[in-house]
Coordinates of C-alpha atoms and ligand atoms in Angstrom, one line a residue:
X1 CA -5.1 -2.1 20.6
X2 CA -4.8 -2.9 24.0
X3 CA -8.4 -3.9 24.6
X4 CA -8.6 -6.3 21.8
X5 CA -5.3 -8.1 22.4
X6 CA -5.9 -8.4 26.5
X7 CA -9.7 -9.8 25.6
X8 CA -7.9 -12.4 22.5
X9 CA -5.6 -13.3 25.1
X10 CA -8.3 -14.4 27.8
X11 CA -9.7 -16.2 24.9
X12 CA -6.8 -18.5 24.1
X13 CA -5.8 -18.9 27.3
X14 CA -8.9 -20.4 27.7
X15 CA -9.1 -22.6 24.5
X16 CA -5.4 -24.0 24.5
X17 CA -6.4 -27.0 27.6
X18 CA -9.2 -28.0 25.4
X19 CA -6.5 -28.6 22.4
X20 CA -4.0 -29.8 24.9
X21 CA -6.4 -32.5 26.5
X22 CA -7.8 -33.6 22.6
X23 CA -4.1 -34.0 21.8
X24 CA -3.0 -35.6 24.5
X25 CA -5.8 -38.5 25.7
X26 CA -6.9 -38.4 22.3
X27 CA -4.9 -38.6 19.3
X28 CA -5.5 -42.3 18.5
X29 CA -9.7 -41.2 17.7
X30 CA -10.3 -42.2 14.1
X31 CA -12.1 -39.0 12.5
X32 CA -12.1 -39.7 8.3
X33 CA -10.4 -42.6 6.5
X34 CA -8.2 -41.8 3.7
X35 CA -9.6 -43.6 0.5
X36 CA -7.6 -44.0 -2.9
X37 CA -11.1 -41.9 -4.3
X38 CA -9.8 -38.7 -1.7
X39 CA -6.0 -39.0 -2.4
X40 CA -6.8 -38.9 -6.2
X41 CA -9.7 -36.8 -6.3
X42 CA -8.1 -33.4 -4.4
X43 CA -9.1 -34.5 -0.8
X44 CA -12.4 -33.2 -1.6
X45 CA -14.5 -33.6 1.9
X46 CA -11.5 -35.4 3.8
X47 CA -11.4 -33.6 7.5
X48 CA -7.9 -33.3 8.3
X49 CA -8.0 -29.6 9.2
X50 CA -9.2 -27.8 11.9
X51 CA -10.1 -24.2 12.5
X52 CA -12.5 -22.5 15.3
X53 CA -13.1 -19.5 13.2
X54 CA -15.8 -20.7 10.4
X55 CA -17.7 -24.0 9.6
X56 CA -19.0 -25.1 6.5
X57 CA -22.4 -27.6 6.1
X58 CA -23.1 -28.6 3.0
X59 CA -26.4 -27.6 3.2
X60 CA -26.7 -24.2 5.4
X61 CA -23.7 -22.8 4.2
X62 CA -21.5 -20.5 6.3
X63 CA -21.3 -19.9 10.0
X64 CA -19.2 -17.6 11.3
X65 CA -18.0 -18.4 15.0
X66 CA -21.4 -20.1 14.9
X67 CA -23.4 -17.4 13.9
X68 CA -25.1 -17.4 10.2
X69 CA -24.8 -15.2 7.6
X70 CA -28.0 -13.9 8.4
X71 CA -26.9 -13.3 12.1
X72 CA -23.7 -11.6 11.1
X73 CA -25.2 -9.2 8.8
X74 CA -28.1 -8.2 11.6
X75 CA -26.1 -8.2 14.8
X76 CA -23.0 -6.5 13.7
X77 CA -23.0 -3.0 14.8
X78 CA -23.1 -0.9 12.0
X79 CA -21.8 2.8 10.8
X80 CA -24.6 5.5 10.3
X81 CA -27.0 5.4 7.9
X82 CA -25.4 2.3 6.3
X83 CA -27.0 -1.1 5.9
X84 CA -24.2 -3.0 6.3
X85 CA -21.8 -3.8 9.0
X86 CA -18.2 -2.5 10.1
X87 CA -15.6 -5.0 8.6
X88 CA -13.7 -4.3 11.1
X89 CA -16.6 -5.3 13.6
X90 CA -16.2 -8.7 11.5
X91 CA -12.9 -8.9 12.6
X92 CA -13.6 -8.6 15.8
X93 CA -15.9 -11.6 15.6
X94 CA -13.8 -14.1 13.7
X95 CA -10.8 -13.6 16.3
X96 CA -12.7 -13.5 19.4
X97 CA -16.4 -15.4 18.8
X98 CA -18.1 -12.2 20.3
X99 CA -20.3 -9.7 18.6
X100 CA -18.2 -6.5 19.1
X101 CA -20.4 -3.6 21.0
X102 CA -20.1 -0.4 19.1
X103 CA -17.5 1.1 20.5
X104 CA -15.2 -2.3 20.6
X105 CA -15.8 -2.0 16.3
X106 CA -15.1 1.7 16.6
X107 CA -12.1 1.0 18.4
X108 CA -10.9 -1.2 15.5
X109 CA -11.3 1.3 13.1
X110 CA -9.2 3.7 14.7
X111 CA -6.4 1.3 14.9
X112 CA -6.5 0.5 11.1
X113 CA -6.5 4.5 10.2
X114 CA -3.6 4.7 11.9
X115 CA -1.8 1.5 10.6
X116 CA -2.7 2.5 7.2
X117 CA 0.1 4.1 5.5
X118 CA 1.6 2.3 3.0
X119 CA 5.8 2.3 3.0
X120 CA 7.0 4.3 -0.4
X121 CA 8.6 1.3 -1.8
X122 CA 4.9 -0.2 -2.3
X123 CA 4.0 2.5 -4.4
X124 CA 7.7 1.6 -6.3
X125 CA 6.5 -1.7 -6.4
X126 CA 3.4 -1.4 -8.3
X127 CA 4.5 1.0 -10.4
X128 CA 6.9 -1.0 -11.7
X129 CA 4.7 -3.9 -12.7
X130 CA 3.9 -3.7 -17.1
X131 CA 0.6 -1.9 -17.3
X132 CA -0.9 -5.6 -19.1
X133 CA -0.1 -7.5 -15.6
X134 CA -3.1 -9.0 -13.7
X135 CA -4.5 -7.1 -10.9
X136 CA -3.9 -10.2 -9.0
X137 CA -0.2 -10.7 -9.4
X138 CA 0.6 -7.1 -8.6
X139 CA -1.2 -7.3 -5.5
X140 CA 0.4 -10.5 -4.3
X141 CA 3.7 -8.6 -5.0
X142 CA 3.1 -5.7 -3.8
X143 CA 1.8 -7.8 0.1
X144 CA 5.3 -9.9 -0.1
X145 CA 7.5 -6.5 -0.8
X146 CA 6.0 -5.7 2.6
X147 CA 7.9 -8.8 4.3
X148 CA 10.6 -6.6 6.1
X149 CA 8.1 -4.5 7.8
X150 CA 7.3 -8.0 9.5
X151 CA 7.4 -7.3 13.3
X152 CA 7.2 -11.5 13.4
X153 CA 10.2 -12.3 11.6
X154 CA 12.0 -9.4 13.8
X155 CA 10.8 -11.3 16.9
X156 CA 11.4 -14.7 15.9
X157 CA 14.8 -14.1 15.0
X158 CA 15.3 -12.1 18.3
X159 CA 14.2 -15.4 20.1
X160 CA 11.0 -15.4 20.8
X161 CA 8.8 -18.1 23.3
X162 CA 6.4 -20.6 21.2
X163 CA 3.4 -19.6 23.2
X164 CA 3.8 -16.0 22.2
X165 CA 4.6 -15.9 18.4
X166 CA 0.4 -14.4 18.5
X167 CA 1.0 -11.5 19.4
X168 CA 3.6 -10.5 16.7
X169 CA 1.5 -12.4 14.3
X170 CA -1.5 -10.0 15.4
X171 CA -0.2 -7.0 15.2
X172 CA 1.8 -8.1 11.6
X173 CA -2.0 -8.9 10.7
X174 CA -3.7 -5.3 12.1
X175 CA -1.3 -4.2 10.0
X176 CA -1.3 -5.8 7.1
X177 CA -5.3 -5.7 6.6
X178 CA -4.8 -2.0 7.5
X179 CA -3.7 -1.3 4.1
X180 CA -5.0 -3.5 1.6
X181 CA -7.3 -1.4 0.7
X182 CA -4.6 1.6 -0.5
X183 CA -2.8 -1.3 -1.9
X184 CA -5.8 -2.2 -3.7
X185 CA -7.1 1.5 -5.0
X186 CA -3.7 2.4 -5.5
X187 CA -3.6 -0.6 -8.3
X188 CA -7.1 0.3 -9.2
X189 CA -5.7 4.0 -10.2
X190 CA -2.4 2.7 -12.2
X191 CA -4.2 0.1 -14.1
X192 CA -7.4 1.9 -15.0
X193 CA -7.2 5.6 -14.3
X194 CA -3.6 6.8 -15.7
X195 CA -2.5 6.7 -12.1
X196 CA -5.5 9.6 -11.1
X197 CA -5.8 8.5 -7.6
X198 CA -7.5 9.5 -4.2
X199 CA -6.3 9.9 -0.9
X200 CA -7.7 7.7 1.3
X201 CA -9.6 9.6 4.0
X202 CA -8.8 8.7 7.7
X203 CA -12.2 9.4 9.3
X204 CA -13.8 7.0 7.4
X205 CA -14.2 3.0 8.2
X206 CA -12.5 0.4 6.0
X207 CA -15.7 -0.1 3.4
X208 CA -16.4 3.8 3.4
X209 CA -12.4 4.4 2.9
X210 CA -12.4 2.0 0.0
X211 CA -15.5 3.3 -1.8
X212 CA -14.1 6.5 -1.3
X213 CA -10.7 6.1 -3.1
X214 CA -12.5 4.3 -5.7
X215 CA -14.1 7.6 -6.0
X216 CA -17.6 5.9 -5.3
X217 CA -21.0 7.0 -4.0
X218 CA -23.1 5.5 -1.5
X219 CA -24.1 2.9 -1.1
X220 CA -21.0 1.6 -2.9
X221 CA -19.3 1.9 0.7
X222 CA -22.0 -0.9 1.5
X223 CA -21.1 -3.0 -1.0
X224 CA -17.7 -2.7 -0.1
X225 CA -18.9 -3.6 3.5
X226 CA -20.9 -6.8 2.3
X227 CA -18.6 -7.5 -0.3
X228 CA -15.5 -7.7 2.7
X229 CA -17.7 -9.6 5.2
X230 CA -19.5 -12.3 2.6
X231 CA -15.8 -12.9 1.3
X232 CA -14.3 -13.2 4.5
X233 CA -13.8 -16.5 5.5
X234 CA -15.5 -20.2 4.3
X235 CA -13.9 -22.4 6.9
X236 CA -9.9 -23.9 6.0
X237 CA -9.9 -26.4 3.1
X238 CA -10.5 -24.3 -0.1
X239 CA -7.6 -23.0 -2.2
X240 CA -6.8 -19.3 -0.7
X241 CA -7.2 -21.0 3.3
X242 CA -5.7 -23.4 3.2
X243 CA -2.8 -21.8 1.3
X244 CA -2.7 -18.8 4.4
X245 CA -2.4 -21.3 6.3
X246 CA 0.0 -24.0 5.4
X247 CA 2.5 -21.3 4.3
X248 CA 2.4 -19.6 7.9
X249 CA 2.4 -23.5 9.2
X250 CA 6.1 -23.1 8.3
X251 CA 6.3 -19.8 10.5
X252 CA 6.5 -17.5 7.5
X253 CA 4.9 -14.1 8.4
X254 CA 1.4 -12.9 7.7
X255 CA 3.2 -11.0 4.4
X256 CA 4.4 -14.3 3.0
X257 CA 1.3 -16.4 3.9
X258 CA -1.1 -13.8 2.5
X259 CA 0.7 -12.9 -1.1
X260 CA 1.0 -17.3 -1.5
X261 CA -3.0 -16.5 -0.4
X262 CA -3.5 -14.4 -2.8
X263 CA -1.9 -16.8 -6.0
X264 CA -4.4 -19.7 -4.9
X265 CA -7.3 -17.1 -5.4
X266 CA -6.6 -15.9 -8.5
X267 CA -7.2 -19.3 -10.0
X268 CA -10.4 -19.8 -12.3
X269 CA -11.8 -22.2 -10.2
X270 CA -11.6 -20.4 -7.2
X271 CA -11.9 -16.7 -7.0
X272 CA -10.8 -15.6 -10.3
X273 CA -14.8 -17.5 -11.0
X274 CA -16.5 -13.6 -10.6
X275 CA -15.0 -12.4 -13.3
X276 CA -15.6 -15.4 -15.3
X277 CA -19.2 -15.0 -14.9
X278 CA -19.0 -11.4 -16.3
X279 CA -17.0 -12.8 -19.2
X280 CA -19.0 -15.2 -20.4
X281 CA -22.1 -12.9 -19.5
X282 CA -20.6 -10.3 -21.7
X283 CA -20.3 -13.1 -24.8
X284 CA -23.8 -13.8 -24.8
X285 CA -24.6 -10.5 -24.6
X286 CA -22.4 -9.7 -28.0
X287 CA -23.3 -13.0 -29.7
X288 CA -27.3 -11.6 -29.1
X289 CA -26.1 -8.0 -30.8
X290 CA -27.0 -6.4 -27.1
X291 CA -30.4 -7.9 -27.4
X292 CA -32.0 -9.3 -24.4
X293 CA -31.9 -13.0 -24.5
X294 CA -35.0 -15.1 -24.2
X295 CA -34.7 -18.5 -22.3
X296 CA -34.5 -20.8 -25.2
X297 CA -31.4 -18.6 -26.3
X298 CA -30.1 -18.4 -22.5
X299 CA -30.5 -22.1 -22.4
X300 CA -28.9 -22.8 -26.0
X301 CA -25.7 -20.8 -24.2
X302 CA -25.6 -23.1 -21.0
X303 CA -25.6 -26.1 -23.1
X304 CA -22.8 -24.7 -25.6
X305 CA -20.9 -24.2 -22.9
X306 CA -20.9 -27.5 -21.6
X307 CA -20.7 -29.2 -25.0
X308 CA -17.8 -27.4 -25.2
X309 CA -16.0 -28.6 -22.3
X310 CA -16.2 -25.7 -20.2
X311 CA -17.7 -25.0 -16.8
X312 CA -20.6 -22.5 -15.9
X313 CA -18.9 -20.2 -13.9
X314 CA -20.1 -19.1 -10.6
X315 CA -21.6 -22.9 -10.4
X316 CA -21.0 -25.4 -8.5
X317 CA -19.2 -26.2 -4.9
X318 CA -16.7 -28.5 -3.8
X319 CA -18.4 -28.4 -0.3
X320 CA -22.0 -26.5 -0.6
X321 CA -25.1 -28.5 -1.9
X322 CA -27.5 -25.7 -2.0
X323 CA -28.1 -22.4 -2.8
X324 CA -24.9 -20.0 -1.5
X325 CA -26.2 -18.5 1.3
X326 CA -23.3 -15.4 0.1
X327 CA -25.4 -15.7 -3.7
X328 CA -28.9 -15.6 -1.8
X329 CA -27.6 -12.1 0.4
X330 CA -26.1 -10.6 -2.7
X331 CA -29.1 -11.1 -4.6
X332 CA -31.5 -9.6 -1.7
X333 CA -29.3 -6.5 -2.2
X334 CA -29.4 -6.5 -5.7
X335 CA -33.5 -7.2 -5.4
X336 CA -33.1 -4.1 -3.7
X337 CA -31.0 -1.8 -5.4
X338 CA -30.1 -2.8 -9.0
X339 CA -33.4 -4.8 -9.8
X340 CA -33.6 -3.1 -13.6
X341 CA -30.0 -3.5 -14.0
X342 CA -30.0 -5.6 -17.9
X343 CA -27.1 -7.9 -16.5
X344 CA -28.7 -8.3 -13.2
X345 CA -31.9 -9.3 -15.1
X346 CA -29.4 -12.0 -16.6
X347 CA -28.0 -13.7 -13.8
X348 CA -31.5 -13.8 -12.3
X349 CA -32.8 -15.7 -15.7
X350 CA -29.5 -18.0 -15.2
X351 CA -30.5 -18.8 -11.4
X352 CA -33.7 -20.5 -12.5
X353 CA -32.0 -21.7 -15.6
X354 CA -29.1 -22.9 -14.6
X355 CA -29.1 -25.6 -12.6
X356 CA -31.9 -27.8 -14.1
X357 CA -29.6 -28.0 -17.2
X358 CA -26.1 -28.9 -14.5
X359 CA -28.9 -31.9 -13.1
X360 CA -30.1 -32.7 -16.3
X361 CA -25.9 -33.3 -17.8
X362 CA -25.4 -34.8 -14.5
X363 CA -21.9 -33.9 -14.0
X364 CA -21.7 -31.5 -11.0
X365 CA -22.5 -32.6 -7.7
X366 CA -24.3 -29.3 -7.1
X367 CA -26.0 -27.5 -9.6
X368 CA -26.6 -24.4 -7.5
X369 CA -25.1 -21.0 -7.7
X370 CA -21.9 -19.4 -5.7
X371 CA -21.1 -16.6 -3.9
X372 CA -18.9 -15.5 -7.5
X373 CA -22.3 -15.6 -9.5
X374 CA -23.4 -12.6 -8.1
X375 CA -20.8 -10.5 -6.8
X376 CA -19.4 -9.3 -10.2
X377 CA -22.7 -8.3 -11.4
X378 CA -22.8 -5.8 -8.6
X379 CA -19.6 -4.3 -9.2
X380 CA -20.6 -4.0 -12.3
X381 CA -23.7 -1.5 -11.8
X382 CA -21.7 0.8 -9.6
X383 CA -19.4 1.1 -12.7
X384 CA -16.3 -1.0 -11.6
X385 CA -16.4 -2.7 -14.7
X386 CA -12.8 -4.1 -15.2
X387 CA -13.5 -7.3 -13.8
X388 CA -9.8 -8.4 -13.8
X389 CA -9.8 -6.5 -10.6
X390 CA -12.7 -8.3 -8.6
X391 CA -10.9 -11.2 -7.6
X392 CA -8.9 -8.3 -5.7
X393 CA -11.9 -7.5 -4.2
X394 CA -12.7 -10.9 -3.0
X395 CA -8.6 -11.1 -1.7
X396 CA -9.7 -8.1 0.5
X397 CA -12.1 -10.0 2.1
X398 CA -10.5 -13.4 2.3
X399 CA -7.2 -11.6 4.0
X400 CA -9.5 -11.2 7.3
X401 CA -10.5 -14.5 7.3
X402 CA -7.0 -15.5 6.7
X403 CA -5.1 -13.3 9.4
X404 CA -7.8 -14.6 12.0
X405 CA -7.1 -17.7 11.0
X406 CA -3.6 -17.8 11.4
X407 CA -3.2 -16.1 14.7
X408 CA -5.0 -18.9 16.4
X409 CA -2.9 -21.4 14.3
X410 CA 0.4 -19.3 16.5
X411 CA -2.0 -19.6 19.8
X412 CA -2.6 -22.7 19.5
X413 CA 1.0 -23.8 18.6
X414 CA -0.3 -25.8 15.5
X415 CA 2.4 -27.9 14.2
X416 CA 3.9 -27.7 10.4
X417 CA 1.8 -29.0 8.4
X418 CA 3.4 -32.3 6.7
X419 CA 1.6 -34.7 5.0
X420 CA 2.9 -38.4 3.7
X421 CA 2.8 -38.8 0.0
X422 CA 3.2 -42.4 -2.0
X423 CA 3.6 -43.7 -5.7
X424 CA 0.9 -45.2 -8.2
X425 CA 3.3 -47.9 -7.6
X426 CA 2.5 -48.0 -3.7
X427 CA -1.5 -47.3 -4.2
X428 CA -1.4 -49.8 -7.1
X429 CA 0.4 -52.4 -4.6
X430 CA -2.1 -51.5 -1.7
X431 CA -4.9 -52.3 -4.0
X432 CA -3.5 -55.7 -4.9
X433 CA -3.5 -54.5 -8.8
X434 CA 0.0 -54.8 -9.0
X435 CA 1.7 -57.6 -6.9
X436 CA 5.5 -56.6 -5.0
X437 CA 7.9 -59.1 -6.3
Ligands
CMX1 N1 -20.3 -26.3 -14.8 C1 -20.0 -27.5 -15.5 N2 -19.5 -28.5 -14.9 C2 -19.3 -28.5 -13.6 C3 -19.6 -27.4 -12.8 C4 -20.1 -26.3 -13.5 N3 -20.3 -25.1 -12.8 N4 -19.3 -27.7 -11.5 C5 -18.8 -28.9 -11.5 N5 -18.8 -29.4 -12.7 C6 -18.2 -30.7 -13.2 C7 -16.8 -30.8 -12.8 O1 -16.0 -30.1 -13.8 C8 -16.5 -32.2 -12.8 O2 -16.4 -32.7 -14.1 P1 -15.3 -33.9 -14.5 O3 -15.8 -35.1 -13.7 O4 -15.4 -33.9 -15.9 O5 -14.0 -33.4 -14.0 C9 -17.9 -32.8 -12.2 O6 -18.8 -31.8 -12.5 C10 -17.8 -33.1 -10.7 O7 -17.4 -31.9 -10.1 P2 -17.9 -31.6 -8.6 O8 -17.4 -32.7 -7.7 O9 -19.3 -31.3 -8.5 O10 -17.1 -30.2 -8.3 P3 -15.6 -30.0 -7.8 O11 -15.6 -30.1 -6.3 O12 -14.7 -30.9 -8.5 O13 -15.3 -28.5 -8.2 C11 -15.8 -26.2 -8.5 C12 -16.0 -27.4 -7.6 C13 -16.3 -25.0 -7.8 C14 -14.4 -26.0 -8.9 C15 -16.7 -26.5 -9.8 O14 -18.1 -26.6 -9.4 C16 -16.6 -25.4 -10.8 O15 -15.6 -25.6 -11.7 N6 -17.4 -24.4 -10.8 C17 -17.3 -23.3 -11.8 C18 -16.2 -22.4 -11.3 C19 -16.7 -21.6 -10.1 O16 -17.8 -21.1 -10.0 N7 -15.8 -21.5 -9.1 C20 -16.0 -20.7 -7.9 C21 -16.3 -21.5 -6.7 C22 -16.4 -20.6 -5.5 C23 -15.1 -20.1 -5.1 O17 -14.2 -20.9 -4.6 O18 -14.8 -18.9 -5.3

């Protein structure tokens, strides 16, 4: 991967005087102010992170490298005859900030068909797992068993200069991403297909490879593709980023940092949300007999819900304040090719349903839908309809973003991440509620 690493490498060579000169005449610049409201209500919207690979505004959405969704999706080159872009092209992107050429995406995929063979052990490792075990936990198992293949570790223990830990840390990451998806189909096979599963094909790229061992027709291998790419990255302070990257912060491998990754995904109100929406989808549709709803009944369910205490899942952002722009793609897709689909037809009442109700109860700061209202419902049409697994789907994707991620953290010599915690005793004494006697 010699062109790649040589153009990263002019990169951060580049970029490390501009972190250098911040750090060193500037360190004393006030950015955010820590308020008792942000240490008590999960840091939500503090900046204390920093990452070069994605930003978040509350309003646009996603930019990758500084390039919108929209961008992404049009200028990355993609396979023939496919809508959708090369992943691997989208790697290419988040590590360096260029659009790959052709060839530099093809390149790519050639390195991950050869990196792609999973060690037997793997296999071992899955199989032992009880048939009832989330999709999620077995894949976060399965990415840590792979922690002695780390080529990191090796180095770091061999001694290994500061400024260099990258490069082990890239080619862990190559290949690491390599295989998640045989990791992925491999669980797919023992959990809902008594084992029955496909070679993966090494001509193909890493969305046509993982529609294909999912034993799926086009254009699944675009939805794979979109799926990937809209999951990728959505800049450092949400659950599954943050977690890559504090856990690498201590200089655990990619391995490590990516199976910790993977547990902060599978949480409800993070990725495990796509499969919630399906769920709760699937209850109306049984409480209705199969019947399509109308919108008084559709609106009688959102308000149940809430009465109840729950959330509306695929709802809501910590960060966003509009529309996802990853909802808004998936639904021009699904516009496109699943527009009589009965659930799709669903979700689309929902979207105009929805968040007048969420403004009208007041609670959540944004009523609009996220990328997880969509992306099960698509899944779901191409008949991957064991939506315990699509929050593996979204760990695909959020793996690239990670790795990326966490090279530059090694390139740019972050530190470990450490922050100070205090007592109710100590905020209560700071607010003068409770005097020190
Ligand atoms: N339905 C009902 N209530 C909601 C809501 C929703 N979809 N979204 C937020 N709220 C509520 C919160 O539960 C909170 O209530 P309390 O004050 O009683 O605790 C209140 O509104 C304020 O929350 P917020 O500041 O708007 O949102 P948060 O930053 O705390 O949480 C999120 C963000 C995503 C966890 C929340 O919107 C949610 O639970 N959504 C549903 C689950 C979901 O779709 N998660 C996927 C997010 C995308 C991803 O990471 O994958």
């Amino acid at each position: 991967m010699a062109g790649l690493k040589e153009k990263l490498y002019d990169k951060i060579l580049e970029w490390r005087p501009r972190t250098k000169k911040l750090l060193q005449d500037h360190s004393d610049v006030v950015v955010d102010q820590v308020t008792i409201g942000k240490l008590l209500g999960g840091m939500r919207g503090l900046k204390s992170l920093v990452t070069d690979i994605s930003y978040l505004d509350p309003d646009e959405g996603i930019r990758f490298r500084g390039y919108t969704l929209q961008e992404v999706f049009e200028k990355l080159p993609k396979p023939q005859k496919s809508e959708m872009p090369y992943v691997e092209g989208l790697m290419h992107l988040l590590l360096t900030g260029d659009i790959p050429t052709r060839k530099e995406a093809e390149d790519l995929v050639d390195e991950f068909s050869k990196r792609r063979i999973l060690p037997r052990y793997v296999y071992e490792v899955i199989d032992a797992y009880p048939c009832c075990s989330h999709p999620m936990a077995i894949f976060s198992s399965a990415i840590l068993s792979m922690h002695r293949e780390s080529f990191f570790k090796k180095k770091y223990e061999a001694g290994i200069n500061k400024k260099d830990l990258w490069d082990p840390m890239f080619e862990d990451s190559l290949n690491l991403l390599a295989k998640l998806p045989e990791i992925a189909t491999y669980i797919y096979a023992k959990l809902y297909r008594d084992g029955n599963r496909i070679q993966s094909n090494p001509n193909m790229d890493m969305g046509g490879n993982f529609a294909f061992m999912m034993g799926k027709e086009k254009p699944y291998d675009d939805v794979a593709r979109m799926h990937f790419i809209l999951h990728s990255d959505h800049e450092s302070g949400n659950v599954s980023a943050h977690t890559g990257h504090l856990v690498a912060s201590s200089l655990s491998d990619i391995y490590l940092s990516v199976s910790a990754m993977i547990c902060g995904l599978a949480g409800p109100l993070h990725g495990l949300a796509n499969q919630g929406v399906l769920m709760w989808l699937h209850e109306l549709m049984d409480r209705l007999g199969g019947e399509d709803p109308t919108e008084e009944e559709l609106t009688q369910y959102v308000w149940d819900t809430l009465n109840s205490g729950l959330v509306i899942p695929g709802y809501g952002h910590a960060v966003l304040r509009k529309t996802d722009p990853r909802y808004l793609l998936q639904r021009e897709f699904s516009l496109k090719h699943l527009k009589d689909d009965k659930i799709f037809k669903y979700v689309d009442m929902l979207y105009k349903i929805v968040p007048p109700i969420l403004q009208e109860q007041g609670k959540a700061k944004n009523p609009w839908p996220n990328v997880d209202a969509q992306s099960g419902v698509i899944q779901w049409h191409y008949g991957v309809r064991e939506y315990d697994f699509y929050t593996v789907l979204f760990g695909i994707g959020r793996s690239i973003g990670i790795c990326a991620n966490v090279i530059w953290d090694r390139a740019l010599m972050y530190p470990l991440e450490r922050p100070k915690s205090l007592t109710t005793d100590m905020l209560e004494e700071i607010t003068g509620i409770k005097k020190n006697d």
